[in-house]
Amino acid sequence: MANSASLTIDCAGRTTRAINDEIRRAADAGVPEVELLNPQARHNLGVSVLKPIHVVYRGHVGSFTAGLCDGITAEVHGTCGWGVADNLMSGEVVVHGNAATSAAPSIRGGRVVVRGDAGPRSGMILKKGELVVGGNTGYMSGFMMQNGRMIVCGDADTGLGDSMYQGVIFLGGKAKELGSGLEEVDAENGELDAVAELLDRFEIKAPAKFRKLQSDRKLWHFNKHDFAAWKDVL
């Protein structure tokens, strides 16, 4: 019989392994929510959770928070370190502060929302799902995107979307420099309305307008006899 009682874990004085084991046992038992107190910016909290559960982090967390998970929902009430939600399969992770380098790397589904700013290489090798950044994002964000959607409400540094294969980036601010192989296209009917609705859900102020960016496909195929064309692109 599933356990309907929520669980509160005080992380102070406990090992990360013990905390993660308790979260996984709670998920296995059908506990709906785990609240983590005093995370103290430690790394690898709430990783490899493969059953649905809601995890609430009350404070700043370190690197790889909620990484390698499938089906969880999570809230970080603070800032987070590198690689938040690394390789997320499904579910949703919301950061109510800023995120450091490589937010949502290689996610294969679900949604990652950073309500503040995100660091360099955010959304790199995004395979499916989406990353929403309420503020600005650092250099090489969206690098080698394979699919999915990235929404950046603020500005982007150099190399945005560099070498992306498929997927789409909506940019609300300015990009210091677009990455190689990127082009701006018109949004399809209803796309911008859907983006606005999503931002409203997370209480993120939408910019006045968005640019839709995607791969121009010039890097899809290598032709050794046309190196001059590659040199121009790269």
GROMACS .gro file of N, CA, C and O in nm, residues 14-109:
model
  384
   14ARG      N    1   2.443   1.456   0.768
   14ARG     CA    2   2.419   1.327   0.704
   14ARG      C    3   2.500   1.317   0.575
   14ARG      O    4   2.530   1.418   0.511
   15THR      N    5   2.534   1.197   0.533
   15THR     CA    6   2.608   1.179   0.409
   15THR      C    7   2.512   1.193   0.290
   15THR      O    8   2.392   1.165   0.302
   16THR      N    9   2.567   1.232   0.177
   16THR     CA   10   2.486   1.245   0.057
   16THR      C   11   2.427   1.110   0.017
   16THR      O   12   2.310   1.102  -0.024
   17ARG      N   13   2.505   1.004   0.030
   17ARG     CA   14   2.454   0.871  -0.006
   17ARG      C   15   2.333   0.833   0.080
   17ARG      O   16   2.233   0.781   0.027
   18ALA      N   17   2.341   0.860   0.210
   18ALA     CA   18   2.229   0.825   0.299
   18ALA      C   19   2.104   0.905   0.262
   18ALA      O   20   1.992   0.851   0.263
   19ILE      N   21   2.122   1.031   0.228
   19ILE     CA   22   2.008   1.115   0.189
   19ILE      C   23   1.945   1.062   0.061
   19ILE      O   24   1.822   1.047   0.050
   20ASN      N   25   2.028   1.032  -0.039
   20ASN     CA   26   1.976   0.983  -0.167
   20ASN      C   27   1.906   0.847  -0.150
   20ASN      O   28   1.803   0.822  -0.213
   21ASP      N   29   1.962   0.761  -0.066
   21ASP     CA   30   1.897   0.631  -0.041
   21ASP      C   31   1.759   0.651   0.020
   21ASP      O   32   1.663   0.581  -0.017
   22GLU      N   33   1.746   0.748   0.109
   22GLU     CA   34   1.616   0.772   0.173
   22GLU      C   35   1.516   0.829   0.073
   22GLU      O   36   1.397   0.795   0.077
   23ILE      N   37   1.563   0.916  -0.018
   23ILE     CA   38   1.474   0.969  -0.121
   23ILE      C   39   1.424   0.856  -0.211
   23ILE      O   40   1.304   0.848  -0.243
   24ARG      N   41   1.512   0.767  -0.250
   24ARG     CA   42   1.474   0.657  -0.339
   24ARG      C   43   1.377   0.561  -0.269
   24ARG      O   44   1.281   0.512  -0.330
   25ARG      N   45   1.401   0.533  -0.142
   25ARG     CA   46   1.308   0.447  -0.068
   25ARG      C   47   1.170   0.511  -0.058
   25ARG      O   48   1.068   0.444  -0.069
   26ALA      N   49   1.169   0.642  -0.037
   26ALA     CA   50   1.042   0.713  -0.030
   26ALA      C   51   0.968   0.704  -0.164
   26ALA      O   52   0.846   0.682  -0.168
   27ALA      N   53   1.041   0.722  -0.274
   27ALA     CA   54   0.979   0.711  -0.406
   27ALA      C   55   0.924   0.571  -0.429
   27ALA      O   56   0.814   0.553  -0.482
   28ASP      N   57   1.000   0.470  -0.391
   28ASP     CA   58   0.956   0.331  -0.405
   28ASP      C   59   0.829   0.304  -0.324
   28ASP      O   60   0.744   0.223  -0.365
   29ALA      N   61   0.816   0.372  -0.208
   29ALA     CA   62   0.702   0.350  -0.120
   29ALA      C   63   0.581   0.435  -0.159
   29ALA      O   64   0.476   0.427  -0.095
   30GLY      N   65   0.596   0.519  -0.260
   30GLY     CA   66   0.485   0.601  -0.304
   30GLY      C   67   0.466   0.729  -0.225
   30GLY      O   68   0.360   0.792  -0.232
   31VAL      N   69   0.568   0.772  -0.151
   31VAL     CA   70   0.561   0.898  -0.079
   31VAL      C   71   0.553   1.011  -0.183
   31VAL      O   72   0.636   1.015  -0.275
   32PRO      N   73   0.459   1.103  -0.172
   32PRO     CA   74   0.442   1.202  -0.278
   32PRO      C   75   0.546   1.313  -0.279
   32PRO      O   76   0.576   1.368  -0.385
   33GLU      N   77   0.600   1.348  -0.162
   33GLU     CA   78   0.691   1.462  -0.156
   33GLU      C   79   0.797   1.443  -0.049
   33GLU      O   80   0.770   1.394   0.060
   34VAL      N   81   0.918   1.486  -0.084
   34VAL     CA   82   1.029   1.489   0.012
   34VAL      C   83   1.082   1.633   0.017
   34VAL      O   84   1.111   1.692  -0.088
   35GLU      N   85   1.094   1.687   0.136
   35GLU     CA   86   1.148   1.821   0.156
   35GLU      C   87   1.286   1.809   0.218
   35GLU      O   88   1.303   1.744   0.322
   36LEU      N   89   1.385   1.870   0.153
   36LEU     CA   90   1.523   1.863   0.200
   36LEU      C   91   1.561   1.996   0.265
   36LEU      O   92   1.564   2.100   0.199
   37LEU      N   93   1.589   1.990   0.395
   37LEU     CA   94   1.633   2.109   0.468
   37LEU      C   95   1.785   2.113   0.476
   37LEU      O   96   1.851   2.008   0.477
   38ASN      N   97   1.841   2.231   0.481
   38ASN     CA   98   1.986   2.249   0.497
   38ASN      C   99   2.068   2.172   0.393
   38ASN      O  100   2.160   2.098   0.428
   39PRO      N  101   2.038   2.189   0.265
   39PRO     CA  102   2.120   2.119   0.165
   39PRO      C  103   2.265   2.167   0.162
   39PRO      O  104   2.352   2.095   0.114
   40GLN      N  105   2.290   2.289   0.209
   40GLN     CA  106   2.426   2.340   0.230
   40GLN      C  107   2.513   2.334   0.105
   40GLN      O  108   2.632   2.308   0.111
   41ALA      N  109   2.450   2.355  -0.010
   41ALA     CA  110   2.520   2.361  -0.139
   41ALA      C  111   2.600   2.235  -0.171
   41ALA      O  112   2.697   2.240  -0.247
   42ARG      N  113   2.559   2.123  -0.116
   42ARG     CA  114   2.633   1.999  -0.146
   42ARG      C  115   2.593   1.945  -0.282
   42ARG      O  116   2.486   1.973  -0.334
   43HIS      N  117   2.681   1.865  -0.340
   43HIS     CA  118   2.662   1.812  -0.475
   43HIS      C  119   2.580   1.682  -0.473
   43HIS      O  120   2.570   1.614  -0.371
   44ASN      N  121   2.523   1.650  -0.589
   44ASN     CA  122   2.463   1.518  -0.616
   44ASN      C  123   2.345   1.483  -0.526
   44ASN      O  124   2.321   1.366  -0.497
   45LEU      N  125   2.269   1.582  -0.485
   45LEU     CA  126   2.151   1.553  -0.403
   45LEU      C  127   2.032   1.518  -0.492
   45LEU      O  128   1.999   1.590  -0.585
   46GLY      N  129   1.968   1.407  -0.461
   46GLY     CA  130   1.849   1.367  -0.536
   46GLY      C  131   1.879   1.313  -0.674
   46GLY      O  132   1.803   1.338  -0.767
   47VAL      N  133   1.987   1.237  -0.687
   47VAL     CA  134   2.023   1.181  -0.818
   47VAL      C  135   1.972   1.038  -0.832
   47VAL      O  136   1.948   0.968  -0.734
   48SER      N  137   1.955   0.996  -0.956
   48SER     CA  138   1.916   0.858  -0.990
   48SER      C  139   1.788   0.816  -0.921
   48SER      O  140   1.776   0.704  -0.871
   49VAL      N  141   1.690   0.906  -0.919
   49VAL     CA  142   1.557   0.873  -0.868
   49VAL      C  143   1.472   0.837  -0.989
   49VAL      O  144   1.449   0.920  -1.077
   50LEU      N  145   1.424   0.713  -0.993
   50LEU     CA  146   1.363   0.661  -1.116
   50LEU      C  147   1.214   0.636  -1.103
   50LEU      O  148   1.154   0.572  -1.190
   51LYS      N  149   1.154   0.686  -0.994
   51LYS     CA  150   1.009   0.678  -0.978
   51LYS      C  151   0.955   0.816  -0.942
   51LYS      O  152   1.026   0.897  -0.884
   52PRO      N  153   0.829   0.842  -0.976
   52PRO     CA  154   0.774   0.976  -0.952
   52PRO      C  155   0.775   1.015  -0.804
   52PRO      O  156   0.733   0.937  -0.718
   53ILE      N  157   0.821   1.135  -0.776
   53ILE     CA  158   0.818   1.195  -0.644
   53ILE      C  159   0.849   1.343  -0.660
   53ILE      O  160   0.915   1.382  -0.758
   54HIS      N  161   0.800   1.424  -0.569
   54HIS     CA  162   0.828   1.568  -0.572
   54HIS      C  163   0.933   1.598  -0.466
   54HIS      O  164   0.915   1.566  -0.349
   55VAL      N  165   1.045   1.659  -0.509
   55VAL     CA  166   1.156   1.689  -0.419
   55VAL      C  167   1.169   1.840  -0.408
   55VAL      O  168   1.181   1.909  -0.509
   56VAL      N  169   1.168   1.890  -0.285
   56VAL     CA  170   1.180   2.034  -0.260
   56VAL      C  171   1.311   2.060  -0.186
   56VAL      O  172   1.332   2.008  -0.077
   57TYR      N  173   1.398   2.139  -0.249
   57TYR     CA  174   1.527   2.174  -0.190
   57TYR      C  175   1.514   2.312  -0.125
   57TYR      O  176   1.493   2.411  -0.194
   58ARG      N  177   1.528   2.319   0.007
   58ARG     CA  178   1.515   2.445   0.079
   58ARG      C  179   1.652   2.508   0.101
   58ARG      O  180   1.710   2.499   0.209
   59GLY      N  181   1.707   2.567  -0.002
   59GLY     CA  182   1.837   2.631   0.007
   59GLY      C  183   1.921   2.605  -0.116
   59GLY      O  184   1.879   2.537  -0.210
   60HIS      N  185   2.042   2.659  -0.116
   60HIS     CA  186   2.131   2.645  -0.231
   60HIS      C  187   2.182   2.501  -0.242
   60HIS      O  188   2.202   2.432  -0.140
   61VAL      N  189   2.202   2.457  -0.365
   61VAL     CA  190   2.252   2.321  -0.390
   61VAL      C  191   2.375   2.327  -0.480
   61VAL      O  192   2.397   2.426  -0.550
   62GLY      N  193   2.451   2.221  -0.480
   62GLY     CA  194   2.573   2.215  -0.559
   62GLY      C  195   2.549   2.158  -0.698
   62GLY      O  196   2.441   2.173  -0.757
   63SER      N  197   2.649   2.089  -0.749
   63SER     CA  198   2.645   2.039  -0.887
   63SER      C  199   2.564   1.910  -0.900
   63SER      O  200   2.552   1.832  -0.807
   64PHE      N  201   2.508   1.891  -1.019
   64PHE     CA  202   2.437   1.769  -1.060
   64PHE      C  203   2.315   1.738  -0.974
   64PHE      O  204   2.278   1.621  -0.958
   65THR      N  205   2.252   1.840  -0.921
   65THR     CA  206   2.128   1.822  -0.848
   65THR      C  207   2.021   1.763  -0.940
   65THR      O  208   2.005   1.805  -1.055
   66ALA      N  209   1.949   1.663  -0.890
   66ALA     CA  210   1.841   1.597  -0.966
   66ALA      C  211   1.890   1.539  -1.098
   66ALA      O  212   1.814   1.532  -1.195
   67GLY      N  213   2.013   1.496  -1.102
   67GLY     CA  214   2.067   1.436  -1.223
   67GLY      C  215   2.029   1.290  -1.238
   67GLY      O  216   2.001   1.220  -1.140
   68LEU      N  217   2.022   1.243  -1.362
   68LEU     CA  218   1.996   1.103  -1.394
   68LEU      C  219   1.863   1.055  -1.337
   68LEU      O  220   1.852   0.942  -1.288
   69CYS      N  221   1.762   1.139  -1.343
   69CYS     CA  222   1.630   1.105  -1.288
   69CYS      C  223   1.527   1.081  -1.397
   69CYS      O  224   1.543   1.126  -1.510
   70ASP      N  225   1.420   1.012  -1.360
   70ASP     CA  226   1.313   0.981  -1.454
   70ASP      C  227   1.179   0.995  -1.382
   70ASP      O  228   1.150   0.919  -1.289
   71GLY      N  229   1.102   1.095  -1.419
   71GLY     CA  230   0.967   1.107  -1.367
   71GLY      C  231   0.952   1.194  -1.245
   71GLY      O  232   0.841   1.211  -1.195
   72ILE      N  233   1.061   1.250  -1.193
   72ILE     CA  234   1.048   1.334  -1.074
   72ILE      C  235   1.004   1.475  -1.109
   72ILE      O  236   1.017   1.519  -1.224
   73THR      N  237   0.952   1.546  -1.010
   73THR     CA  238   0.938   1.691  -1.017
   73THR      C  239   1.019   1.746  -0.901
   73THR      O  240   1.029   1.683  -0.796
   74ALA      N  241   1.078   1.863  -0.920
   74ALA     CA  242   1.165   1.917  -0.815
   74ALA      C  243   1.162   2.068  -0.818
   74ALA      O  244   1.142   2.130  -0.922
   75GLU      N  245   1.183   2.127  -0.701
   75GLU     CA  246   1.195   2.272  -0.686
   75GLU      C  247   1.321   2.302  -0.607
   75GLU      O  248   1.342   2.244  -0.501
   76VAL      N  249   1.402   2.392  -0.658
   76VAL     CA  250   1.521   2.439  -0.587
   76VAL      C  251   1.495   2.582  -0.544
   76VAL      O  252   1.488   2.672  -0.627
   77HIS      N  253   1.482   2.603  -0.413
   77HIS     CA  254   1.459   2.737  -0.361
   77HIS      C  255   1.593   2.799  -0.323
   77HIS      O  256   1.628   2.812  -0.206
   78GLY      N  257   1.668   2.831  -0.427
   78GLY     CA  258   1.802   2.886  -0.412
   78GLY      C  259   1.873   2.876  -0.545
   78GLY      O  260   1.811   2.853  -0.650
   79THR      N  261   2.002   2.891  -0.545
   79THR     CA  262   2.082   2.875  -0.665
   79THR      C  263   2.136   2.732  -0.673
   79THR      O  264   2.134   2.658  -0.576
   80CYS      N  265   2.186   2.696  -0.791
   80CYS     CA  266   2.240   2.561  -0.806
   80CYS      C  267   2.371   2.565  -0.884
   80CYS      O  268   2.397   2.658  -0.960
   81GLY      N  269   2.451   2.461  -0.864
   81GLY     CA  270   2.580   2.451  -0.931
   81GLY      C  271   2.569   2.392  -1.070
   81GLY      O  272   2.464   2.397  -1.135
   82TRP      N  273   2.679   2.333  -1.115
   82TRP     CA  274   2.687   2.280  -1.252
   82TRP      C  275   2.585   2.168  -1.275
   82TRP      O  276   2.551   2.091  -1.186
   83GLY      N  277   2.541   2.156  -1.399
   83GLY     CA  278   2.473   2.037  -1.449
   83GLY      C  279   2.343   2.001  -1.382
   83GLY      O  280   2.314   1.882  -1.367
   84VAL      N  281   2.262   2.099  -1.342
   84VAL     CA  282   2.134   2.065  -1.280
   84VAL      C  283   2.049   1.984  -1.377
   84VAL      O  284   2.044   2.013  -1.496
   85ALA      N  285   1.986   1.878  -1.325
   85ALA     CA  286   1.898   1.790  -1.404
   85ALA      C  287   1.971   1.719  -1.517
   85ALA      O  288   1.911   1.687  -1.620
   86ASP      N  289   2.098   1.693  -1.499
   86ASP     CA  290   2.178   1.623  -1.600
   86ASP      C  291   2.109   1.495  -1.646
   86ASP      O  292   2.070   1.410  -1.566
   87ASN      N  293   2.090   1.482  -1.778
   87ASN     CA  294   2.032   1.362  -1.838
   87ASN      C  295   1.892   1.328  -1.787
   87ASN      O  296   1.854   1.212  -1.779
   88LEU      N  297   1.815   1.429  -1.753
   88LEU     CA  298   1.676   1.406  -1.713
   88LEU      C  299   1.601   1.333  -1.824
   88LEU      O  300   1.609   1.369  -1.940
   89MET      N  301   1.528   1.227  -1.784
   89MET     CA  302   1.451   1.150  -1.882
   89MET      C  303   1.310   1.204  -1.898
   89MET      O  304   1.258   1.216  -2.009
   90SER      N  305   1.244   1.234  -1.786
   90SER     CA  306   1.111   1.293  -1.787
   90SER      C  307   1.088   1.360  -1.653
   90SER      O  308   1.160   1.335  -1.556
   91GLY      N  309   0.987   1.446  -1.647
   91GLY     CA  310   0.961   1.518  -1.524
   91GLY      C  311   0.987   1.667  -1.540
   91GLY      O  312   0.995   1.718  -1.652
   92GLU      N  313   1.004   1.736  -1.427
   92GLU     CA  314   1.022   1.881  -1.431
   92GLU      C  315   1.105   1.927  -1.313
   92GLU      O  316   1.079   1.889  -1.199
   93VAL      N  317   1.205   2.010  -1.341
   93VAL     CA  318   1.292   2.066  -1.237
   93VAL      C  319   1.289   2.218  -1.250
   93VAL      O  320   1.317   2.272  -1.357
   94VAL      N  321   1.252   2.286  -1.141
   94VAL     CA  322   1.241   2.431  -1.142
   94VAL      C  323   1.341   2.488  -1.043
   94VAL      O  324   1.341   2.452  -0.925
   95VAL      N  325   1.426   2.580  -1.091
   95VAL     CA  326   1.524   2.649  -1.007
   95VAL      C  327   1.474   2.792  -0.988
   95VAL      O  328   1.459   2.866  -1.085
   96HIS      N  329   1.450   2.829  -0.863
   96HIS     CA  330   1.394   2.962  -0.837
   96HIS      C  331   1.502   3.070  -0.827
   96HIS      O  332   1.470   3.186  -0.805
   97GLY      N  333   1.628   3.031  -0.842
   97GLY     CA  334   1.738   3.126  -0.845
   97GLY      C  335   1.815   3.114  -0.974
   97GLY      O  336   1.757   3.095  -1.082
   98ASN      N  337   1.947   3.125  -0.966
   98ASN     CA  338   2.034   3.113  -1.083
   98ASN      C  339   2.093   2.973  -1.092
   98ASN      O  340   2.100   2.900  -0.994
   99ALA      N  341   2.141   2.939  -1.212
   99ALA     CA  342   2.206   2.810  -1.235
   99ALA      C  343   2.345   2.835  -1.292
   99ALA      O  344   2.363   2.923  -1.376
  100ALA      N  345   2.441   2.754  -1.250
  100ALA     CA  346   2.578   2.768  -1.299
  100ALA      C  347   2.592   2.699  -1.436
  100ALA      O  348   2.494   2.676  -1.507
  101THR      N  349   2.712   2.664  -1.471
  101THR     CA  350   2.743   2.607  -1.603
  101THR      C  351   2.661   2.482  -1.634
  101THR      O  352   2.634   2.401  -1.546
  102SER      N  353   2.626   2.467  -1.761
  102SER     CA  354   2.568   2.344  -1.815
  102SER      C  355   2.437   2.305  -1.749
  102SER      O  356   2.418   2.190  -1.709
  103ALA      N  357   2.344   2.397  -1.737
  103ALA     CA  358   2.211   2.361  -1.689
  103ALA      C  359   2.144   2.270  -1.790
  103ALA      O  360   2.152   2.292  -1.910
  104ALA      N  361   2.079   2.166  -1.741
  104ALA     CA  362   2.002   2.073  -1.826
  104ALA      C  363   2.085   2.010  -1.937
  104ALA      O  364   2.040   2.003  -2.052
  105PRO      N  365   2.205   1.959  -1.909
  105PRO     CA  366   2.284   1.900  -2.017
  105PRO      C  367   2.230   1.764  -2.060
  105PRO      O  368   2.192   1.682  -1.977
  106SER      N  369   2.219   1.744  -2.189
  106SER     CA  370   2.183   1.615  -2.247
  106SER      C  371   2.049   1.561  -2.198
  106SER      O  372   2.030   1.439  -2.194
  107ILE      N  373   1.956   1.649  -2.160
  107ILE     CA  374   1.828   1.595  -2.115
  107ILE      C  375   1.758   1.528  -2.231
  107ILE      O  376   1.768   1.569  -2.347
  108ARG      N  377   1.685   1.422  -2.199
  108ARG     CA  378   1.618   1.341  -2.300
  108ARG      C  379   1.466   1.357  -2.295
  108ARG      O  380   1.394   1.289  -2.367
  109GLY      N  381   1.418   1.442  -2.208
  109GLY     CA  382   1.276   1.466  -2.196
  109GLY      C  383   1.248   1.554  -2.075
  109GLY      O  384   1.340   1.590  -2.000
   0.00000   0.00000   0.00000
